[in-house]
C-alpha angles and dihedrals in degrees: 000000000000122000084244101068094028091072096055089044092049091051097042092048084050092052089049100038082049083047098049090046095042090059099039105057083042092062091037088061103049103032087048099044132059093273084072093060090044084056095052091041106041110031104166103231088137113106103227127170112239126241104188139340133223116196131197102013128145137217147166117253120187150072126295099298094355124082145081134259124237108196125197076333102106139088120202123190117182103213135183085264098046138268125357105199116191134170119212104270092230086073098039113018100170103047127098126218123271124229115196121196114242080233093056091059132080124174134215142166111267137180121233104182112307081326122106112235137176108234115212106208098197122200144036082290098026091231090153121068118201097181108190129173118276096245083065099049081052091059103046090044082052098057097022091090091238091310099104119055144186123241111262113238112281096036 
């Protein structure tokens, strides 16, 4: 092989090696975290009318110490049904968004840190934890026509 034509299939290995990683820890992290049991339980097939969208949020899924964090990533839209929940598809091409009933979620106050945070226990046992900042939980509970609430104080 020349040095003419190395120079073109190095750089085109590197872009598809970069592209190959790039997927795939994208698909690890959300198949082998949380995010992947929100996506077999809450495919959002249902048609709801949106009621306000929040883009590039982030937030922590998982469960207690396990979990991944999706920062500035995520797209919430509060609906009529309840939460859409999308990451940008640069970081996750291949998976779909997520719609999570108002009756699946319940809130409560979390510590992130030293940093105040609203925890989102999905589910009938609450088993998956979406934590968010707090300006965030304000704006859903703003749009979300009295669905979506606060925690009281002391939960």
């Amino acid at each position: 092989m020349s040095e003419d034509t190395l120079i073109p299939v190095t750089i085109a290995l590197s872009l598809l090696i970069f592209a190959l990683s790039w997927l795939s820890v994208g698909f690890i992290i959300t198949r082998f975290t949380a995010w992947g049991d929100l996506v077999e339980r809450y495919s959002d097939k249902a048609t709801a009318r949106s009621l306000g969208t929040f883009r590039l949020q982030g937030a922590y899924v998982g469960r207690e110490k396990l979990g991944a964090s999706y920062r500035g990533c995520l797209t919430f839209t509060a609906t009529n049904r309840g939460l859409r929940n999308a990451i940008w598809k640069i970081f996750a091409p291949f998976v779909p968004p997520i719609l999570i009933g108002w009756d699946e979620i319940e809130t409560q106050h979390a510590k992130a840190m030293m940093f105040d945070m609203v925890r989102l226990r999905v589910g009938r046992r609450g088993s998956i934890w979406i934590t968010i900042a707090p300006s965030l939980a304000r704006g859903i509970e703003r749009v979300s026509d009295g669905q979506f609430a606060l925690p009281t104080s002391g939960e």
